[in-house]
Coordinates of C-alpha atoms and ligand atoms in Angstrom, one line a residue:
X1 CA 0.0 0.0 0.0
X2 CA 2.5 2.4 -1.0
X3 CA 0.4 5.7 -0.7
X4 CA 1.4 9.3 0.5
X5 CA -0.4 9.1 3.8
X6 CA 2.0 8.2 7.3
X7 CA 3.7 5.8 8.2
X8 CA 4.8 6.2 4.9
X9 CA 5.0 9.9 5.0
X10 CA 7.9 8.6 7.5
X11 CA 9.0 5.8 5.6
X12 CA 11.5 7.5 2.6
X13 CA 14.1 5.6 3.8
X14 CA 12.2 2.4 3.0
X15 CA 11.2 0.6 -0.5
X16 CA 8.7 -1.5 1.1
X17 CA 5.9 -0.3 2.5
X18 CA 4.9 -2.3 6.2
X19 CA 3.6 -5.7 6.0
X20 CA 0.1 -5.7 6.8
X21 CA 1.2 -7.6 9.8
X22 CA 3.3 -5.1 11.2
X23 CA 1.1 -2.1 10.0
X24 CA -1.8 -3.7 12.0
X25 CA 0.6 -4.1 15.3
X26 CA 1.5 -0.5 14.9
X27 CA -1.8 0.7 15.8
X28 CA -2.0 2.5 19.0
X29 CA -4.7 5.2 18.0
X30 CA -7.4 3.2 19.5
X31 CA -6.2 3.8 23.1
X32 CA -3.9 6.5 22.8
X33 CA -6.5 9.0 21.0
X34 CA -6.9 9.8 24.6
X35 CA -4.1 11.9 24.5
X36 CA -5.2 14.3 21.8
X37 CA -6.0 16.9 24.2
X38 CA -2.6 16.7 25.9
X39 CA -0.9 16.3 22.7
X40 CA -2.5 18.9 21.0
X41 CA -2.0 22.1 24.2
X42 CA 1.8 20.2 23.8
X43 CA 1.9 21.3 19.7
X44 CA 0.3 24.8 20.4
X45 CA 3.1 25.3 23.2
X46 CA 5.7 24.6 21.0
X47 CA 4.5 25.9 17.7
X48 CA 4.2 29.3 20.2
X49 CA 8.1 28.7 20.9
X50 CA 9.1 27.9 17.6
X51 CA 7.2 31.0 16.2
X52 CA 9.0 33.0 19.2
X53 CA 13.0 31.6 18.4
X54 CA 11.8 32.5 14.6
X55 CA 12.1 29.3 13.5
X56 CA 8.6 29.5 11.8
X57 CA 7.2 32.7 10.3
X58 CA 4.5 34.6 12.3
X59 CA 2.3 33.6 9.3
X60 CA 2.8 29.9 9.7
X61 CA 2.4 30.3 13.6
X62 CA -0.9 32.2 12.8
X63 CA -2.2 29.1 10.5
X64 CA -0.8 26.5 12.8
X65 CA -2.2 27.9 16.1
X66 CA -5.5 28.3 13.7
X67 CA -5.3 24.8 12.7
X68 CA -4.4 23.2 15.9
X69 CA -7.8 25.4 17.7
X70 CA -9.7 24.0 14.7
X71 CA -8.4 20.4 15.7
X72 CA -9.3 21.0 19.5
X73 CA -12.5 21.7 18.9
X74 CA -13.2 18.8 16.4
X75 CA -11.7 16.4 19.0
X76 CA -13.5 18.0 21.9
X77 CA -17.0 17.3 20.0
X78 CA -16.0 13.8 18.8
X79 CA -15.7 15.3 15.2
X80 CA -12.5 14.2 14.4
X81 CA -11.9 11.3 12.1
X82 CA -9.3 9.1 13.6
X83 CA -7.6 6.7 10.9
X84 CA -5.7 3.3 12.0
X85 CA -3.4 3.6 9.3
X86 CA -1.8 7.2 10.6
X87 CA -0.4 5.0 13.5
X88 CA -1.1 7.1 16.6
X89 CA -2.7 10.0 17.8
X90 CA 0.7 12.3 17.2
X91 CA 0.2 11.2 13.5
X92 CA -3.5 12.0 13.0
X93 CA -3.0 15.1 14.8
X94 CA -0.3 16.5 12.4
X95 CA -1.6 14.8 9.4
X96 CA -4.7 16.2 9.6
X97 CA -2.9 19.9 10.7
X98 CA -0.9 19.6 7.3
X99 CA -4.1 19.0 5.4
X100 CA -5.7 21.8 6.7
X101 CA -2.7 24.2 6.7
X102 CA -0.4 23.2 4.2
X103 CA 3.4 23.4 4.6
X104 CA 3.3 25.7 7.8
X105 CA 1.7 22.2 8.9
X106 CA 4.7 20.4 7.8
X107 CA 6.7 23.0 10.5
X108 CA 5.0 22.1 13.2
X109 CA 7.4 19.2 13.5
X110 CA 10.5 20.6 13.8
X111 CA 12.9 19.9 16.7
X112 CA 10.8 17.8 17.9
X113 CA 10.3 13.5 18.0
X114 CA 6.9 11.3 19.2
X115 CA 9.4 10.3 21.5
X116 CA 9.5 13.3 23.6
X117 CA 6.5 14.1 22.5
X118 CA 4.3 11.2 24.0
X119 CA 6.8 11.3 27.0
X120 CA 5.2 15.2 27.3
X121 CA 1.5 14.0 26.5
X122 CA 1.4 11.2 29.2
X123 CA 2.5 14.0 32.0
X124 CA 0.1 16.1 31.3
X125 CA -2.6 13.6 31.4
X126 CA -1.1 12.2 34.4
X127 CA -1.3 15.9 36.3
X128 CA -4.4 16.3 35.1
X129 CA -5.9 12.5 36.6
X130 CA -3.6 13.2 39.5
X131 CA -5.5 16.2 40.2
X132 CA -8.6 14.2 39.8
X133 CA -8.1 11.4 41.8
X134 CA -6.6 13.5 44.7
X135 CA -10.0 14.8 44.9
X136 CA -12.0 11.6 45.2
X137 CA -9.8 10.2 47.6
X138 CA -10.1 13.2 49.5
X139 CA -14.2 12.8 49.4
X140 CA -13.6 9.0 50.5
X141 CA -11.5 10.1 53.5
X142 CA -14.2 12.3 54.3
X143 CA -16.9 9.6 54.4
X144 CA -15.2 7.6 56.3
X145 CA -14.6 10.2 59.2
X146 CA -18.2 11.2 58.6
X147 CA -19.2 7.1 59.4
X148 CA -16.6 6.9 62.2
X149 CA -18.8 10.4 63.7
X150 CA -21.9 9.0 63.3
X151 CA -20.9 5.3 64.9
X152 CA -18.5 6.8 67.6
X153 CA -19.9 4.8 71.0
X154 CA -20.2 1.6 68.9
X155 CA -18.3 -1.1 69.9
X156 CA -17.2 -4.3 68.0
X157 CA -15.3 -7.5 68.4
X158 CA -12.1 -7.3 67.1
X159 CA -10.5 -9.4 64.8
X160 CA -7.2 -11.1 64.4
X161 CA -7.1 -14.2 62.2
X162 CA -11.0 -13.5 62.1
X163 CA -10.8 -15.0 65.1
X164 CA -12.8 -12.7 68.1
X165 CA -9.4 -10.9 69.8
X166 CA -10.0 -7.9 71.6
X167 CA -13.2 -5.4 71.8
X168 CA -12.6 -1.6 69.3
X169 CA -14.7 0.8 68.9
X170 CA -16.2 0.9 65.3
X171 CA -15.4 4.4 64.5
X172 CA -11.7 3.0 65.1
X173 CA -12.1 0.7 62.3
X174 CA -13.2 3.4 60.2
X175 CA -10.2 5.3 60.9
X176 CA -8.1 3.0 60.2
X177 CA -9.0 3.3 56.5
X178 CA -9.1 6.7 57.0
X179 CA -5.0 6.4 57.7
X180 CA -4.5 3.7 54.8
X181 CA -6.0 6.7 52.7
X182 CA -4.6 9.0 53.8
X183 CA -0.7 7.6 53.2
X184 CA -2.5 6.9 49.7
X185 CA -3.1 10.8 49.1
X186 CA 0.4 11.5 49.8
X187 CA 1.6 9.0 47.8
X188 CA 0.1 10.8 45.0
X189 CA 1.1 13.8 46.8
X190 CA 4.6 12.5 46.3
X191 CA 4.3 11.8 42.5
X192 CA 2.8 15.1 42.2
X193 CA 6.0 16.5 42.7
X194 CA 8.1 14.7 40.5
X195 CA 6.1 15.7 37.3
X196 CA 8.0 18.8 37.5
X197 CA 9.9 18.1 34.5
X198 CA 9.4 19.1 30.6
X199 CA 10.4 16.8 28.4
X200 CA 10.0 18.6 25.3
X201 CA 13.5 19.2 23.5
X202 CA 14.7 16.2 24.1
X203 CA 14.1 15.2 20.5
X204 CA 14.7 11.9 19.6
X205 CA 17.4 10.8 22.8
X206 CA 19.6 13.7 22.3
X207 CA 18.5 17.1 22.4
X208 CA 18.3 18.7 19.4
X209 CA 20.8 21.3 17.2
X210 CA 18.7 23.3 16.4
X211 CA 18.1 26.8 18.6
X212 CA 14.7 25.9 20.8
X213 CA 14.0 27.8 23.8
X214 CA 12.4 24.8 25.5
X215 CA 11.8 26.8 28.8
X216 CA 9.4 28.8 26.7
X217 CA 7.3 25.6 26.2
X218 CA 7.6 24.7 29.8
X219 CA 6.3 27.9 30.8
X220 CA 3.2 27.8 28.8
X221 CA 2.5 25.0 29.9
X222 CA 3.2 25.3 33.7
X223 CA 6.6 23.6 34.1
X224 CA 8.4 24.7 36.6
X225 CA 11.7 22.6 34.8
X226 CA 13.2 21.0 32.4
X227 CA 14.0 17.8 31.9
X228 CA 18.2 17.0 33.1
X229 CA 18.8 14.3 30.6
X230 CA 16.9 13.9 27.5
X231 CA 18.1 9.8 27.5
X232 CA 16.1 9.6 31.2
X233 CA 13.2 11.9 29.3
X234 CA 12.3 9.4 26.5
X235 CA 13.2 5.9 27.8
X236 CA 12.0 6.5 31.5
X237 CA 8.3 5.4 32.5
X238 CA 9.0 5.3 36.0
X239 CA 6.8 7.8 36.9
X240 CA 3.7 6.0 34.8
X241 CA 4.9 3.1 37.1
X242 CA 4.6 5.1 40.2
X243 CA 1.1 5.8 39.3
X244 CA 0.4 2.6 38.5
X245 CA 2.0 1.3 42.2
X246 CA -0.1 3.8 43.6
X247 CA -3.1 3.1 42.4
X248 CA -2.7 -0.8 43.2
X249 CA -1.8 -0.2 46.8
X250 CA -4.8 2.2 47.0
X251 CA -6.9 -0.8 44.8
X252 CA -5.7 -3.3 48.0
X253 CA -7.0 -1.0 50.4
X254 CA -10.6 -0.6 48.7
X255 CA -10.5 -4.2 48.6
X256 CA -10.0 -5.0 52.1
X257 CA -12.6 -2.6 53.4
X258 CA -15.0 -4.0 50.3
X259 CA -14.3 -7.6 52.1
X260 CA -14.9 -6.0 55.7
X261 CA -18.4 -5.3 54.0
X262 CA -19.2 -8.5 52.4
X263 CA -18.4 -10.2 55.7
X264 CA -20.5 -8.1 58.0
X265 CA -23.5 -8.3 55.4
X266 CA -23.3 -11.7 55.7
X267 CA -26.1 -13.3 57.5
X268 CA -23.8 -15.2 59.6
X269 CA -21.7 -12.0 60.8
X270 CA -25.1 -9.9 60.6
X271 CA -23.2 -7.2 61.7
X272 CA -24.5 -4.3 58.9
X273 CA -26.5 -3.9 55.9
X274 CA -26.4 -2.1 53.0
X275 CA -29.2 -0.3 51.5
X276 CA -31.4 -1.6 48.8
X277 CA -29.7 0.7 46.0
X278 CA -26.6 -0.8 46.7
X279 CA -27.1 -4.2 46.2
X280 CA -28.5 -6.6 43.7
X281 CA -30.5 -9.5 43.6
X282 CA -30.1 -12.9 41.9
X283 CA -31.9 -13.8 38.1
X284 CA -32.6 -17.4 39.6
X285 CA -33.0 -16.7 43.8
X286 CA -35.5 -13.9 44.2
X287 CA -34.8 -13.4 47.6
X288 CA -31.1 -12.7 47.4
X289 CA -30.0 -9.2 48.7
X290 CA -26.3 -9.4 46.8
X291 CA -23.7 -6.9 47.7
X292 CA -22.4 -6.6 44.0
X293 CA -20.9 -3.2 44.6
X294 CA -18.6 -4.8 47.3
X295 CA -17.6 -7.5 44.8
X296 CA -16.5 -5.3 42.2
X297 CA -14.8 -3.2 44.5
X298 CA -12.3 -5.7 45.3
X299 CA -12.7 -7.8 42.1
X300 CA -11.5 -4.8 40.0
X301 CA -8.5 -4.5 42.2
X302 CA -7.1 -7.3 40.4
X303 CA -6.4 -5.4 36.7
X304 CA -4.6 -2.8 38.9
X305 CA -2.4 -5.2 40.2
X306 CA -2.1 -6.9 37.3
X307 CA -1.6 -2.9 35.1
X308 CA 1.8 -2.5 37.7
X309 CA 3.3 -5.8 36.8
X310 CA 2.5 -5.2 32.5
X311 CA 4.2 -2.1 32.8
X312 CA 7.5 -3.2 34.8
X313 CA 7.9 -6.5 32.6
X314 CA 7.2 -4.3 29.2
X315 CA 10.2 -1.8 30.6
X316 CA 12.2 -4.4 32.6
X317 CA 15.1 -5.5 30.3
X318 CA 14.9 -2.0 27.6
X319 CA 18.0 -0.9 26.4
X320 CA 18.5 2.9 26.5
X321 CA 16.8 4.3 25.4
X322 CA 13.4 4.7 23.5
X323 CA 12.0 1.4 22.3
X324 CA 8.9 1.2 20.8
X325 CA 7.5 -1.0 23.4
X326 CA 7.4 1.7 25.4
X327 CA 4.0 2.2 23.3
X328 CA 1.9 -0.7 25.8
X329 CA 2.2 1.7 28.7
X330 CA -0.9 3.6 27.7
X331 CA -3.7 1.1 28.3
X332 CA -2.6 0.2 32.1
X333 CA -2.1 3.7 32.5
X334 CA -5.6 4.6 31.3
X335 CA -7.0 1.5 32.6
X336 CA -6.0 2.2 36.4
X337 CA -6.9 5.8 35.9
X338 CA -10.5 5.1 34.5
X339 CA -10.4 1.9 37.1
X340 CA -9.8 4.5 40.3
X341 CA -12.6 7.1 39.2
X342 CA -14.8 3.8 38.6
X343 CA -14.4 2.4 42.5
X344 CA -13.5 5.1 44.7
X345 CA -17.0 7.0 44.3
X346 CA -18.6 3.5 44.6
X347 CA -16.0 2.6 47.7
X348 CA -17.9 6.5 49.0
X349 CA -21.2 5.5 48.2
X350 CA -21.0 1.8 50.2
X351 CA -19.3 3.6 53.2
X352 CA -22.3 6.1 53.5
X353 CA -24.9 4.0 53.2
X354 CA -23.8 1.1 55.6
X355 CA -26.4 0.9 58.5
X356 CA -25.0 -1.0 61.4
X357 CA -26.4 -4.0 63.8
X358 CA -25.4 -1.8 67.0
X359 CA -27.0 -4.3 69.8
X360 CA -25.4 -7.2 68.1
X361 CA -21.9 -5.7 67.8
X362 CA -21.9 -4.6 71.3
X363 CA -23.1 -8.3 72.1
X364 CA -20.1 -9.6 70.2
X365 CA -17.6 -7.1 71.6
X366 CA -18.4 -8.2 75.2
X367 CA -17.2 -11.6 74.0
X368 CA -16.6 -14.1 76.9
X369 CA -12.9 -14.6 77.0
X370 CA -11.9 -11.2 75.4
X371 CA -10.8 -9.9 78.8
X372 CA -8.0 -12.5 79.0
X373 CA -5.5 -10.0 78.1
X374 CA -5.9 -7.5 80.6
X375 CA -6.4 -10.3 83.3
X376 CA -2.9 -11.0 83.0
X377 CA -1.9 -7.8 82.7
X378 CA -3.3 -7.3 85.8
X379 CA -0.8 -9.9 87.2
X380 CA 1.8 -8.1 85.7
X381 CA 1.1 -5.1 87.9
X382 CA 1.2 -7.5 90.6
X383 CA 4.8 -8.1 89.0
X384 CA 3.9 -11.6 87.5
X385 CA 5.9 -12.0 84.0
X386 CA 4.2 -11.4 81.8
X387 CA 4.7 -14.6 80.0
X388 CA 3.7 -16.4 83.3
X389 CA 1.2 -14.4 83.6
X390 CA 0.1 -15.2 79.8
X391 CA -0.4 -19.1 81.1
X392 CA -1.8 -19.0 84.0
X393 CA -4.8 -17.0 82.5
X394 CA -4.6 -19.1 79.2
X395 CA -4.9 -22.5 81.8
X396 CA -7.9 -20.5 83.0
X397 CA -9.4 -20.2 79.6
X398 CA -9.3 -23.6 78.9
X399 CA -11.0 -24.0 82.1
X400 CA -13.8 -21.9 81.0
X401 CA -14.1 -23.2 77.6
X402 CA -14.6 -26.8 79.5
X403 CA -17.1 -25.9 81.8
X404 CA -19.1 -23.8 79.8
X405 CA -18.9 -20.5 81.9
X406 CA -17.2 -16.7 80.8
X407 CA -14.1 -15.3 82.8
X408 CA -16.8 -13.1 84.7
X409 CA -18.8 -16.5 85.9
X410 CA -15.4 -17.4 87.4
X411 CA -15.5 -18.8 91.2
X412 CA -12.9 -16.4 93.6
X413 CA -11.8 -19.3 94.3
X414 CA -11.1 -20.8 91.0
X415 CA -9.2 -17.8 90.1
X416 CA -7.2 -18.0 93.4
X417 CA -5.9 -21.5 92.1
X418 CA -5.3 -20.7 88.4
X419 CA -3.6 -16.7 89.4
X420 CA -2.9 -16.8 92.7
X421 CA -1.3 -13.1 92.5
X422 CA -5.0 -11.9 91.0
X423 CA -7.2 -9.5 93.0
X424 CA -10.5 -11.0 93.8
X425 CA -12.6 -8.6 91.9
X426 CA -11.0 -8.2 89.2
X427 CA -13.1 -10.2 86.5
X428 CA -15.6 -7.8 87.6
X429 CA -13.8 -5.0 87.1
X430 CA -12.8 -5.6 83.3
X431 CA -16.1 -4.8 81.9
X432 CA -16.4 -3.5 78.2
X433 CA -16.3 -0.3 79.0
X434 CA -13.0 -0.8 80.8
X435 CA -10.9 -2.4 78.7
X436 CA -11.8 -0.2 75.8
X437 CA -11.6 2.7 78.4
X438 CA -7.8 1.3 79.1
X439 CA -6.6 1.7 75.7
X440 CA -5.6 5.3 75.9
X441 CA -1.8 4.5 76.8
X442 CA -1.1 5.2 73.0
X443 CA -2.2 7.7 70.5
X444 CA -3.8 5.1 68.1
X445 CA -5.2 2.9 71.1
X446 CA -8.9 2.8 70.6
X447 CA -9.9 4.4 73.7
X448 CA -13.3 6.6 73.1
X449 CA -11.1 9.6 73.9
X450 CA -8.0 8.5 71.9
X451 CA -10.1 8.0 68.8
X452 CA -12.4 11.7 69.6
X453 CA -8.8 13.0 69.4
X454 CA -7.8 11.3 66.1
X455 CA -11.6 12.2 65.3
X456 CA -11.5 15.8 65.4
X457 CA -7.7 15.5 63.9
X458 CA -9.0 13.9 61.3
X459 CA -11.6 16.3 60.7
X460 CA -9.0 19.1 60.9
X461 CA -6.6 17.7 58.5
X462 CA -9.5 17.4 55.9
X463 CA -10.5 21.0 56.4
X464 CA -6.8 21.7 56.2
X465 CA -6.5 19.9 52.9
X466 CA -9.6 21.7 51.1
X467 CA -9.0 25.4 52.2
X468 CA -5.2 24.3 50.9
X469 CA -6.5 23.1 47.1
X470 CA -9.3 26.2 47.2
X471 CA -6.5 28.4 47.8
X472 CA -4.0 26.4 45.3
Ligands
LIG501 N1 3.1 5.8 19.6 C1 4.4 5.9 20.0 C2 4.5 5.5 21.5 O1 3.5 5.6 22.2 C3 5.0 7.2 19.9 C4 6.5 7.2 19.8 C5 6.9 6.6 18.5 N2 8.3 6.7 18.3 C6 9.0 6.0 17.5 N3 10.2 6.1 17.4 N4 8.4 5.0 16.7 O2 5.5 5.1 22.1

């Protein structure tokens, strides 16, 4: 198919044009259309610059910025008329530019490569999702404090091994994704500050001869710098990676607190319920009350997971510098992106509509051995080791356990021969409220003070965090 249109417009060099098989493997304009936004304020940037250092005419910089508005607009409505065999979105872009605009089209081009090009598109996208995202995990954080506010005197068992371990407070558990979320944030927090760096000018790996003022580009487009090495600028994807890490680890988290869900909706755990519009119900089983959104909450975590590892194999093993494999690190890219605006409203949703079982988690928390714990600690005030301490009251247990009865049923006497050290009253004594009460030795114990402190910090830091962005 010898024609005039790209990749042959690129392919002088060649007598053959591409085998159909290889023309067809070339495609990326499916997925990376995406970028034509990106790519596009990129081209109007540097056409600007190139117009400025007077290596196009003012007349060609009039028809190109022209041209490249026209394009924007077309793109922006869904007019424009991708074509697979122009390759990629950089090549549509400047094809169709060049038929619009003639030779100044041709210009546009100049010191310039898709390789620093595409490494320019995909950090704009990324600030611009990064931006985004920050946001909605924000609004998460914020449903979770709410939910940890409204449940605040509820306690429930908690687990370790999903095995009953020691009573918490509800809102505690709450807050505890509120934490995991908020290390999340500044994780994105922390890529957000290295996407500092313009690429642009770094041609194909080496720069370029002729005289750019790439600083103008990086201005325009709200750069604060350039980029150090132009090798590092077009074979590096580290930062896509970063992303993509993030977004998994954030993924994991969704998913645990999507399985906390789907275990307390259980009936056996009839611990909470979600509303009606949160759940679905079987085609067969027509009294099923399904928590789908849960589900897919942690089922989609898995293509985040699995978006990390496709990018680190495809760049694991490059040689400097650009390779055209580089060009499979859009879809995971867009896919985790698109994934984290898909689940973290849903993850926000599920949060605020959870009702809670309170009588039956405050049943559960006063479980009968959970006080086994501070029993021996107990001793060890009375300067028992503590790992003596630890079985004489597990031999007590175990005594319990056999004769049916709680620690609290215990005999005075029974206790006397299992911990001889123990005060008399002092299965009475470690009630609920007292052993939750305890906790307030550390500043992430879950002690209904501790946690109205981390409460109200919580609160503060969220405040912080919006009059920060309103402000930014
Ligand atoms: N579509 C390509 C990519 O995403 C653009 C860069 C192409 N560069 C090249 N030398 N073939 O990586």
């Amino acid at each position: 198919m010898p024609n005039n249109s790209p990749p042959d417009l690129i392919r002088s060099r060649l007598r053959e044009p591409a085998d159909p098989a290889l023309a067809k493997a070339s495609v990326s304009v499916d997925f990376d259309k995406r970028l034509a936004p990106y790519d596009l304020a990129g081209s109007l940037a540097h056409a600007k610059m190139l117009g400025q250092v007077g290596l196009v005419s003012e007349e060609d910089l009039r028809l190109m910025i022209h041209g490249l508005q026209e394009l924007s607009v077309e793109v922006a409505e869904g007019r424009f008329e991708w074509r697979a065999e122009l390759e990629d979105v950089h090549m549509n872009l400047e094809k169709a530019l060049t038929d619009r605009i003639g030779p100044a089209g041709a210009r546009l081009h100049t010191a310039r490569s898709r390789n620093d090009q595409v490494a320019l598109d995909e950090r704009l996208y990324l600030k611009d999702v990064v931006g985004k995202i920050s946001r909605l995990i924000w609004e998460l954080r914020e449903a979770l404090v709410k939910k940890a506010g409204e449940v605040k005197d509820t306690p429930m068992p908690g687990y370790t091994h999903l095995q009953r371990a020691q009573p918490v407070l509800l809102a505690h558990h709450f807050l505890a994704y509120y934490e995991m979320l908020t290390r999340d944030s500044g994780r994105l927090g922390d890529l957000e500050k290295r996407l500092h760096e313009m690429p642009l000018g770094s041609g194909a790996l080496s720069g370029t001869g002729l005289p750019i003022k790439p600083e103008l580009v990086a201005q325009e487009l709200g750069f604060p710098d350039l980029s150090g090495n132009s090798l590092d600028a077009v074979a590096s994807r580290d930062l896509l990676m970063e992303f993509l890490a993030f977004g998994a680890i954030l993924a994991v988290h969704l998913s645990r607190l999507a399985e906390d869900m789907i275990l307390w909706c259980s009936a056996e755990f009839n611990l909470a319920e979600l509303p009606d519009s949160l759940t679905t119900s079987s085609s067969m089983m027509p009294q099923k009350k399904n928590p789908d959104g849960a589900e897919l909450l942690r089922g989609k975590t898995g293509r985040t997971i699995g978006n990390l590892v496709t990018l680190l194999t495809v760049v694991k093993g490059l040689p400097m510098s650009y390779n055209r494999d580089l060009q499979e690190d859009k879809e995971p890219l867009f896919d985790t992106a698109d994934t984290l605006e898909l689940i973290l409203p849903l993850a926000k949703a599920q949060v605020t509509g959870l009702k809670f079982n309170k009588s039956r988690l405050t049943e559960l928390a006063d479980d009968p051995y959970t006080p086994a714990t501070d029993l021996a600690d107990s001793l060890v005030l009375k300067g028992v080791p503590f790992r003596e301490a630890h079985r004489q009251v597990g031999a007590l247990v175990a005594y319990c356990v056999e004769k049916k009865i709680s620690l609290a049923e215990t005999e005075a006497e029974v206790l006397k021969r299992f911990c001889p050290q123990a005060e008399p009253d002092i299965l009475k004594r470690l009630t609920l409220f007292q052993l939750l009460a305890a906790r307030d030795k550390t500043p992430g114990g879950t002690a209904p003070k501790t946690v109205q402190l981390r409460l109200t910090r919580a609160k503060e830091m969220l405040a912080e965090e919006k009059d920060r962005r309103g402000a930014g």
